[in-house]
mmCIF file of C-alpha atoms and ligand atoms in Angstrom:
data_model
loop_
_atom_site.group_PDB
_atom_site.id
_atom_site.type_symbol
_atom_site.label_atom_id
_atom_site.label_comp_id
_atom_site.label_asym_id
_atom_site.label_seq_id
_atom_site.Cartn_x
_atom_site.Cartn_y
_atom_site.Cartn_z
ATOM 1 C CA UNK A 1 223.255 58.918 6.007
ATOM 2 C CA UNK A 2 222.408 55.114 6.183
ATOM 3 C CA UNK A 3 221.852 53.765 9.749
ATOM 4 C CA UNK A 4 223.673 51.095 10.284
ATOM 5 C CA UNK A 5 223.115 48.049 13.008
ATOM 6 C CA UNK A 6 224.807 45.328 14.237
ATOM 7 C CA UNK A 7 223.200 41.723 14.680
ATOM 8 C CA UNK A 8 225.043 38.422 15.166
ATOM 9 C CA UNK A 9 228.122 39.523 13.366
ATOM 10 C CA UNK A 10 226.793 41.205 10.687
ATOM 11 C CA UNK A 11 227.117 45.439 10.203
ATOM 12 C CA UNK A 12 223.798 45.722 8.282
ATOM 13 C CA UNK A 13 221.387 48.729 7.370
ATOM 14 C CA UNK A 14 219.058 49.212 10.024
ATOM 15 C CA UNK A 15 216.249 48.923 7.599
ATOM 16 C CA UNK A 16 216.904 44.987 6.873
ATOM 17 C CA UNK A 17 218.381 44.372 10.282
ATOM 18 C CA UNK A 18 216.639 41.487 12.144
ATOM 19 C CA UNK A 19 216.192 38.103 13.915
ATOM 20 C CA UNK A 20 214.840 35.032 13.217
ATOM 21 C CA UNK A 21 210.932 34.389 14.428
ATOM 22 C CA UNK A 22 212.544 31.500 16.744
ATOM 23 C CA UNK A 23 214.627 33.794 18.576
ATOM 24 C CA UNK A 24 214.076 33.184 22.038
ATOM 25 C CA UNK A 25 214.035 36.901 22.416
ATOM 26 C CA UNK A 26 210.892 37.031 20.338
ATOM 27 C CA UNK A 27 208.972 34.027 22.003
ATOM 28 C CA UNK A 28 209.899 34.189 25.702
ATOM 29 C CA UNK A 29 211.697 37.347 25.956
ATOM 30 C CA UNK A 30 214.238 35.105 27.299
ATOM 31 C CA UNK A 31 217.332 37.872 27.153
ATOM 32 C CA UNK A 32 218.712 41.193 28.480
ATOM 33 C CA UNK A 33 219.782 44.554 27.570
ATOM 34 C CA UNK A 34 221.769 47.781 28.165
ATOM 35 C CA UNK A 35 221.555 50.807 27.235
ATOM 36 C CA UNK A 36 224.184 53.377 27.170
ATOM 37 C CA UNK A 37 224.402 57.294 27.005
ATOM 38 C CA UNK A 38 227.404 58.270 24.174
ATOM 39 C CA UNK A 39 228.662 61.899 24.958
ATOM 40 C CA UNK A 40 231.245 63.399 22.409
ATOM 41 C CA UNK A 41 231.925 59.418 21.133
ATOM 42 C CA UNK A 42 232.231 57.779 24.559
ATOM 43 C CA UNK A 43 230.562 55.704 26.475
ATOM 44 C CA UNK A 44 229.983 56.995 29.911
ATOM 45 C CA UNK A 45 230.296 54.401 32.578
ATOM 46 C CA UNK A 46 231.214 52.027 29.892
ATOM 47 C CA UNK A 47 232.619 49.347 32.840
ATOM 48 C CA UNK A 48 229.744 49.907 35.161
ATOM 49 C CA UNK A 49 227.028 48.932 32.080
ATOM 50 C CA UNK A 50 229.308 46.089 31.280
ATOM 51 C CA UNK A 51 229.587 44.888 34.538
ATOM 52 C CA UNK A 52 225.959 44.948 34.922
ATOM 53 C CA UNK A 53 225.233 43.466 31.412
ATOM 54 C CA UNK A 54 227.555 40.596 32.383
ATOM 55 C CA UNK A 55 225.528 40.057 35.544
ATOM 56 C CA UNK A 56 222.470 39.925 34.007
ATOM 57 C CA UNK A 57 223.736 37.424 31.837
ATOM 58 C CA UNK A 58 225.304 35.102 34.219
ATOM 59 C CA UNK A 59 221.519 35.628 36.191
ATOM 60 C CA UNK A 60 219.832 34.133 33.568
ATOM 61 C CA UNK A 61 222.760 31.292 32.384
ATOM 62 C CA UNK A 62 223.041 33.177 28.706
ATOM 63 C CA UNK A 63 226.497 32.944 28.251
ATOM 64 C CA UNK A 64 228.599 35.886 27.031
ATOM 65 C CA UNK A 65 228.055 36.529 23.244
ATOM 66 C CA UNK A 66 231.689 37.597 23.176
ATOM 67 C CA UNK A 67 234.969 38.635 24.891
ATOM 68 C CA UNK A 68 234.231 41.812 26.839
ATOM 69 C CA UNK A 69 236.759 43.051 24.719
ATOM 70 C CA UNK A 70 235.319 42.805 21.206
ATOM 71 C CA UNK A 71 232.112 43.867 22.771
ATOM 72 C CA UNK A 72 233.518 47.050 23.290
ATOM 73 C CA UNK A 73 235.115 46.614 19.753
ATOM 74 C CA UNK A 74 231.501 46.186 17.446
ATOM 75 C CA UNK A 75 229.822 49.379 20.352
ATOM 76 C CA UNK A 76 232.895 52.015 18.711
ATOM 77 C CA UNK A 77 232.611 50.289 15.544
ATOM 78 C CA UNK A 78 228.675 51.293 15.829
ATOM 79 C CA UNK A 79 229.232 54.881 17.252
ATOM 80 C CA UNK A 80 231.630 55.771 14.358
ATOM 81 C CA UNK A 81 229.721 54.283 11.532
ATOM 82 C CA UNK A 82 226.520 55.839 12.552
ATOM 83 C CA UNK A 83 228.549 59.091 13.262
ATOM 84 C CA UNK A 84 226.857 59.295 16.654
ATOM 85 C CA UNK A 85 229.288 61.848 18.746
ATOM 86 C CA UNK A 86 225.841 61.821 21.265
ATOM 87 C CA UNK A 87 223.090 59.410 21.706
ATOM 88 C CA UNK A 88 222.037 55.987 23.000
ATOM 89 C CA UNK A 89 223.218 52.692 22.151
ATOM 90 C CA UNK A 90 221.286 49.823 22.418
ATOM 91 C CA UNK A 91 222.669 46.151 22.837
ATOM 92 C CA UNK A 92 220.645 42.768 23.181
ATOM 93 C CA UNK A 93 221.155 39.242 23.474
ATOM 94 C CA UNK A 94 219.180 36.836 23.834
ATOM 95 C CA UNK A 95 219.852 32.885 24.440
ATOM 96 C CA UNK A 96 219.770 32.334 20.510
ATOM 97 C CA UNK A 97 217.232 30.879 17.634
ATOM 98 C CA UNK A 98 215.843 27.260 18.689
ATOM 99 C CA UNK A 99 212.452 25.313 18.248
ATOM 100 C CA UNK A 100 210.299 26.745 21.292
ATOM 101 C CA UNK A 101 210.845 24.690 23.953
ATOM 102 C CA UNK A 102 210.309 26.324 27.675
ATOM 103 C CA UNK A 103 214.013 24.567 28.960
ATOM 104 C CA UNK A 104 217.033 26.343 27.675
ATOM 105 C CA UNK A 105 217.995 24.663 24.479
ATOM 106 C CA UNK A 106 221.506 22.898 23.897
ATOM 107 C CA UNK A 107 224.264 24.154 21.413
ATOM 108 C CA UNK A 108 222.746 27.411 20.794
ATOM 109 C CA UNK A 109 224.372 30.747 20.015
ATOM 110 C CA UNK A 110 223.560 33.689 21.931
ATOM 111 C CA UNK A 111 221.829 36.335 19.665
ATOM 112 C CA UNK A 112 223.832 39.659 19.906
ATOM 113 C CA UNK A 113 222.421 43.082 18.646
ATOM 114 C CA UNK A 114 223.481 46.592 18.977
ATOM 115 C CA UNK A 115 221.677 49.725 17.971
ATOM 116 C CA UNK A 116 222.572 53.367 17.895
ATOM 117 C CA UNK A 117 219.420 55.498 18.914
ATOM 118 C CA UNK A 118 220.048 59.017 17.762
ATOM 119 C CA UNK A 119 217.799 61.608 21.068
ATOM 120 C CA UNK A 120 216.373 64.425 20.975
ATOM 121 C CA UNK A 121 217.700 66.587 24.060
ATOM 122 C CA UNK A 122 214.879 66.552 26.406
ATOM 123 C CA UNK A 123 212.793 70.261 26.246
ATOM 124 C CA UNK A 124 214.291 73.311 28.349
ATOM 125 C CA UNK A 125 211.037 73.578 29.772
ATOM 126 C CA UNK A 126 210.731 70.064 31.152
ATOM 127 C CA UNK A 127 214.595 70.170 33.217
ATOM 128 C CA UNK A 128 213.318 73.959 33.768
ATOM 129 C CA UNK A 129 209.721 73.400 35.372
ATOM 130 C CA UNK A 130 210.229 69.523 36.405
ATOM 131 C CA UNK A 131 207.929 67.255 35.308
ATOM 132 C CA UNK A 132 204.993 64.764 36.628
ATOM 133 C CA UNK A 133 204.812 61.154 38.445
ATOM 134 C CA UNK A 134 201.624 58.953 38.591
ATOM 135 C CA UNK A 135 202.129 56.138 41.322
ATOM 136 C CA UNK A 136 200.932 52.934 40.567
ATOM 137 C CA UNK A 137 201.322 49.197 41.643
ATOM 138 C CA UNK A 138 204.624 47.201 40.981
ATOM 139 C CA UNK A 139 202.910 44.450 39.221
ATOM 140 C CA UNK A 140 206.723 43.120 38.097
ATOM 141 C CA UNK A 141 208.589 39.975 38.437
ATOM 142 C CA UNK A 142 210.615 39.772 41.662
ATOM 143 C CA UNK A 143 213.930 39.682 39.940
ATOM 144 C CA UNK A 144 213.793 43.470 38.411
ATOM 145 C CA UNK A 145 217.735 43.544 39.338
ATOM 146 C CA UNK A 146 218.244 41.500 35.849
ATOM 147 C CA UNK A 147 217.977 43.876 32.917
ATOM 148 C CA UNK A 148 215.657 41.853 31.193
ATOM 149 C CA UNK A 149 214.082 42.770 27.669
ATOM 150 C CA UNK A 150 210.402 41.260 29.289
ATOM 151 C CA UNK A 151 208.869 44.949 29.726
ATOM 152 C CA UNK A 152 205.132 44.356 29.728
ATOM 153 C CA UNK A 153 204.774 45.517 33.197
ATOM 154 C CA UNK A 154 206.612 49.304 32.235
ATOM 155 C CA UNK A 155 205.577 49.339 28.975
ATOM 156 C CA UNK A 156 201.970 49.371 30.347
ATOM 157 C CA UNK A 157 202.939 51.411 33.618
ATOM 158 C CA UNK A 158 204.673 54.027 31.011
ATOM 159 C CA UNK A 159 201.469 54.092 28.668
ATOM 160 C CA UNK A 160 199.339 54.767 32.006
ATOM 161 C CA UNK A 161 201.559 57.645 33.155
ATOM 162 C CA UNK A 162 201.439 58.916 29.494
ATOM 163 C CA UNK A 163 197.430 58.969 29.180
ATOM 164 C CA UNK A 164 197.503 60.671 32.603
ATOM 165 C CA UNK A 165 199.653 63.460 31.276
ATOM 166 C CA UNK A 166 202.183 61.978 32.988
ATOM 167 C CA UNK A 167 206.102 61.361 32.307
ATOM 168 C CA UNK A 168 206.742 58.591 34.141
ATOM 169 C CA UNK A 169 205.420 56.297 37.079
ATOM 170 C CA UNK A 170 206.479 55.300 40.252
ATOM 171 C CA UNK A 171 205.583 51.878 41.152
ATOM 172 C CA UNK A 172 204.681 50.508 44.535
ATOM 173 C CA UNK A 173 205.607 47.542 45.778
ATOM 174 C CA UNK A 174 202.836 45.618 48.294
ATOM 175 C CA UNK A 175 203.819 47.247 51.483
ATOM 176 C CA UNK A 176 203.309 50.780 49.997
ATOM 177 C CA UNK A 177 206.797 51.408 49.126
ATOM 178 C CA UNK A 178 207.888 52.720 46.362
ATOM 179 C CA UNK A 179 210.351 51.081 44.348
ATOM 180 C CA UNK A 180 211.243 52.859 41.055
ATOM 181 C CA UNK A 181 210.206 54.621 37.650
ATOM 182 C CA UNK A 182 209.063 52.550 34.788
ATOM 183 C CA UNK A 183 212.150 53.033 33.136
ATOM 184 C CA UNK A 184 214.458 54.754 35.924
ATOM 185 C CA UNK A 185 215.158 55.132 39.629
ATOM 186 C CA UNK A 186 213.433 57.436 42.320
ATOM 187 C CA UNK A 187 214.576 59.602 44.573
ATOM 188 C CA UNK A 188 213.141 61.903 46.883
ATOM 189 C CA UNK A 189 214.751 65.139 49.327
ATOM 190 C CA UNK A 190 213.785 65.038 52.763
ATOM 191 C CA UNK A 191 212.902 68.407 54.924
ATOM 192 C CA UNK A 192 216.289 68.321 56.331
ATOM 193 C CA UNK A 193 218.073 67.604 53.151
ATOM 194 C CA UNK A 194 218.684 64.423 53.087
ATOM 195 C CA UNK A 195 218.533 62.473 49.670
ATOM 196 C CA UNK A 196 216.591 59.243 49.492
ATOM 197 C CA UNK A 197 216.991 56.429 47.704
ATOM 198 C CA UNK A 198 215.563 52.636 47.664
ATOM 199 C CA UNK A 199 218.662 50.235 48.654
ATOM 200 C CA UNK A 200 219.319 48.209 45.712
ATOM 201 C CA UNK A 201 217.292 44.447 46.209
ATOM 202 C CA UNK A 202 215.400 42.463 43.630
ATOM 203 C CA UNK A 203 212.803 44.751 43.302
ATOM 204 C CA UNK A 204 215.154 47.173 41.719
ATOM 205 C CA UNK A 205 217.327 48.154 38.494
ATOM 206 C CA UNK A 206 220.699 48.996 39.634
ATOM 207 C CA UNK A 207 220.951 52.168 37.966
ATOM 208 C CA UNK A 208 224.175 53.407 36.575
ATOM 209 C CA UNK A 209 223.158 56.604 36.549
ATOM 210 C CA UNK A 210 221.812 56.414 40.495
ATOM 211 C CA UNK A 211 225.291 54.612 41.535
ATOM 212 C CA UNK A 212 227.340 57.339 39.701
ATOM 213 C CA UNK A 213 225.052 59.873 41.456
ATOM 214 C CA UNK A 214 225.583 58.112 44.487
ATOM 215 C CA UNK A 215 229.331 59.079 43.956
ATOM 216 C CA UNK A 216 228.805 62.835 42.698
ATOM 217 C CA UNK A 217 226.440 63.001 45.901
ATOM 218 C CA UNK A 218 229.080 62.053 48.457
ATOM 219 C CA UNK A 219 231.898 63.899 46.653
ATOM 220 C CA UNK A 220 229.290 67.559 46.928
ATOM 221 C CA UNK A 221 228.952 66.723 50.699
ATOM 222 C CA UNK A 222 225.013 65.807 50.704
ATOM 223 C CA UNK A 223 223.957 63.228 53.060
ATOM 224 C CA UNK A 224 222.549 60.159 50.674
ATOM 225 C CA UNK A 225 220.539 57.125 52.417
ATOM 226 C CA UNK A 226 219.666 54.237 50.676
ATOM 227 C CA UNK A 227 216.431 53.052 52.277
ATOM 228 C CA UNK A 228 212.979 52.539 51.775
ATOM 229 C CA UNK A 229 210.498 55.177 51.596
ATOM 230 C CA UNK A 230 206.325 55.422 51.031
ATOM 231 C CA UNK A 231 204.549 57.087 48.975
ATOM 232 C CA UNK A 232 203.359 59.850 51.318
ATOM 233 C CA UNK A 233 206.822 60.475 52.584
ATOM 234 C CA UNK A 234 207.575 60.888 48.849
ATOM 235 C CA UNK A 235 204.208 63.494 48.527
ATOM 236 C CA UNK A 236 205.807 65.112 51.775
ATOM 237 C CA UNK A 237 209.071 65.528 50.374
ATOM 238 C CA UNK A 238 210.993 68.658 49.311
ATOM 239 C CA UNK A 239 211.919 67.636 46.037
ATOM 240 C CA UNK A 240 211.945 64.363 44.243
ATOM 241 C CA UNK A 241 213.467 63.457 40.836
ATOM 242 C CA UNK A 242 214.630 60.464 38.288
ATOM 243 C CA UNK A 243 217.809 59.027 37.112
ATOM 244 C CA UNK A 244 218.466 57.290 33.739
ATOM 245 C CA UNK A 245 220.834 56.830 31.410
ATOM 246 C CA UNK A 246 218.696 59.093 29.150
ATOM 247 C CA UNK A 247 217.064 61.641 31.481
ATOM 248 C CA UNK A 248 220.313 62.214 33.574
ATOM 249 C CA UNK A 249 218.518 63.751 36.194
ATOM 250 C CA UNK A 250 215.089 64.871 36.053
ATOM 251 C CA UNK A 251 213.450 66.773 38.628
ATOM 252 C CA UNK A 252 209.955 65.912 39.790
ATOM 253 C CA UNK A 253 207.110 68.221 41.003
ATOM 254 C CA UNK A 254 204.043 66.692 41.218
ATOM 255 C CA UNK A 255 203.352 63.516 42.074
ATOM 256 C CA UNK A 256 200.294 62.355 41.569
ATOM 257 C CA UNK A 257 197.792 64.807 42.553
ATOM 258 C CA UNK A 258 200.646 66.435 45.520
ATOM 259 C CA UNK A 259 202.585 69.337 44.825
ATOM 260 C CA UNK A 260 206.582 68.286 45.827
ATOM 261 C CA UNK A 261 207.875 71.174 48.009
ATOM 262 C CA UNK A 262 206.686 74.706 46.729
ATOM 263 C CA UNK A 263 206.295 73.180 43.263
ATOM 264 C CA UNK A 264 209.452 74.606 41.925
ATOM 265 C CA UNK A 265 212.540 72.349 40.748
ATOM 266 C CA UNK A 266 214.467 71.349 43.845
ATOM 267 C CA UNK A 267 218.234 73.283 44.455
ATOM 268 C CA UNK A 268 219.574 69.773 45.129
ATOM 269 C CA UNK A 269 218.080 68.241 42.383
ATOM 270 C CA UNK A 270 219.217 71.068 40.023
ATOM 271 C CA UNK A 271 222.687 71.115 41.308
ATOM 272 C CA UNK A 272 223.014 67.066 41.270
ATOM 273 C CA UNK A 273 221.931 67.386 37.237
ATOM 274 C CA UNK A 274 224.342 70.047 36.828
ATOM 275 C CA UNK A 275 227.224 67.717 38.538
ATOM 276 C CA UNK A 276 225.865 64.714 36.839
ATOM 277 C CA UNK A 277 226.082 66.472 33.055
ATOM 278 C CA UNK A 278 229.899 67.955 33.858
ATOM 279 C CA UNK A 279 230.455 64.646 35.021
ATOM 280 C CA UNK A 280 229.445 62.768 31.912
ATOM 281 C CA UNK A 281 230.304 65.385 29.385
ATOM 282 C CA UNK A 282 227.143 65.825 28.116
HETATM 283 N N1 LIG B 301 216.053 52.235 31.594
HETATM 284 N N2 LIG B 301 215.142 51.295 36.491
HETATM 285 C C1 LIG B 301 214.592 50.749 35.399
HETATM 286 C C2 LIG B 301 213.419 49.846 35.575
HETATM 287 C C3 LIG B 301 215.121 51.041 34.121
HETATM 288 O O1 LIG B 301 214.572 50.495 33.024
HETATM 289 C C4 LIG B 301 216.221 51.925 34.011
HETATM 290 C C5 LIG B 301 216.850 52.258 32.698
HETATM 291 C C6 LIG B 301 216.755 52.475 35.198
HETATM 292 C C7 LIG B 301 217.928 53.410 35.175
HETATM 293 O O2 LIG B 301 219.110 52.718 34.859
HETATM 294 P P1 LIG B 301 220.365 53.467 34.198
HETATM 295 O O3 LIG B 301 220.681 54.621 35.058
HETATM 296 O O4 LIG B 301 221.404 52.446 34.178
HETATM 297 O O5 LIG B 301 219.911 53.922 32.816
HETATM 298 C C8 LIG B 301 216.199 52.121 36.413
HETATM 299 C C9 LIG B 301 216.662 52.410 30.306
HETATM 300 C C10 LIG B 301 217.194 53.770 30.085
HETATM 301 C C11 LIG B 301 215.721 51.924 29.225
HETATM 302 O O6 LIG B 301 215.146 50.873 29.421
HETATM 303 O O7 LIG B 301 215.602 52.574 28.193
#
């Protein structure tokens, strides 16, 4: 079946889908993103994302490709032509084509492009047995709240966590606290089961997934705190897991070279997936 993409108003094949060089996107990563989990054709949290990917927007002056509206229109439009009852979709824009100039350019379009992403469920074994964090320094910009598509900093933290047999980091901001996952929030469980999370600031994503499980956390009757927390208290904790849009929730036992509890995958953390998944459908 032929994949099919969407770029500045245009449903092409995925193959010949693209952007010109000058795309501000391509020289300055000067743009955001979102990306969204589909579950049996919808988009879960489909308001949240959009609220977020009009913030980022307005963050960065890029005005709104479209009406909210017809956004919502072309992501359908994308699930049902690529058939995609669960997945990912991925939308872009970026402040448009223009001769590179640092300063935003005048009379320029906003680039627009959205992606389905067909995913593989993540292994049994992985949600089963929990998986691996590396720690390592948050050498990021100090406006992480914008979703922006300039990712050198994770795609570099990711590669290190991958090379250390690792699935994702956490990174640490100066005064030894950790901040988040390359590509998702962390969270650890204290002794007396209390669940820990950083309070959102610049230093964070705003996860969609953490604010829902923010929700599902209060409505199960499990005391949440948003606060800061180091990395020993994290090595100290009883469990510890991610959020994402594509992990859900993933429990953590190891971090670095510390065992997280008694090793196992958490109860909390196990019942908080569960939750999340009847939650979302997925
Ligand atoms: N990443 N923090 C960072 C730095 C992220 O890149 C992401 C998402 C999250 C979790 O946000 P959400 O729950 O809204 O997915 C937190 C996405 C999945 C990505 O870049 O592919």
């Amino acid at each position: 079946m032929a994949r099919i993409t969407y770029v500045n108003g245009a449903y092409l094949p995925h193959d010949r889908a693209g952007v010109h060089i000058e795309d501000r996107g391509f020289q300055f990563a000067d743009g955001i993103y979102e990306v969204v989990q589909v579950a049996n054709g919808i988009i879960v949290d489909l308001d949240w994302h959009l609220d977020r990917f009009e913030y980022s927007l307005n963050e960065l002056k890029i005005p709104m490709p479209m009406t909210r509206a017809a956004l919502m229109v072309v992501m359908k439009n994308i699930i049902a032509k690529n058939y995609l009852p669960y997945g990912v979709v991925y939308m872009q824009v970026t402040r448009g084509v223009a001769k590179r100039d640092f300063a935003f350019p005048r009379d320029v379009q906003p680039s627009l492009v959205v992606v389905a992403m067909r995913m593989k469920p993540w292994p049994d074994a992985m949600i089963e047995n929990g998986v691996k964090v590396i720690t390592l320094p948050d050498i990021r910009w100090k406006r992480c709240d914008i979703k922006s598509v300039s990712l050198l900093a994770p795609v570099l933290g990711k590669q290190q966590a991958k090379e250390a047999g690792a699935f994702e980091g956490w990174m640490v901001d100066e005064n030894g606290f950790i901040t988040e996952g390359t590509s998702s929030n962390a969270f650890i469980v204290t002794k007396d089961k209390e669940i820990i999370t950083r309070a959102k600031d610049h230093r964070i994503l705003g996860g969609i997934t953490r604010a829902r499980l923010l929700v599902i956390a209060q409505e199960h009757g499990y005391i949440l705190k948003e606060r800061l927390f180091t990395v020993a208290e994290a090595k100290a904790s009883s469990e510890a897991f991610i959020s994402s849009s594509s992990t859900f929730v993933m429990p953590v036992v190891q971090i670095d070279d510390a065992v997280v509890g008694d090793g196992k995958v958490g109860a909390i953390s196990k019942a908080l997936r569960k939750a999340y998944r009847e939650f979302a459908g997925i």
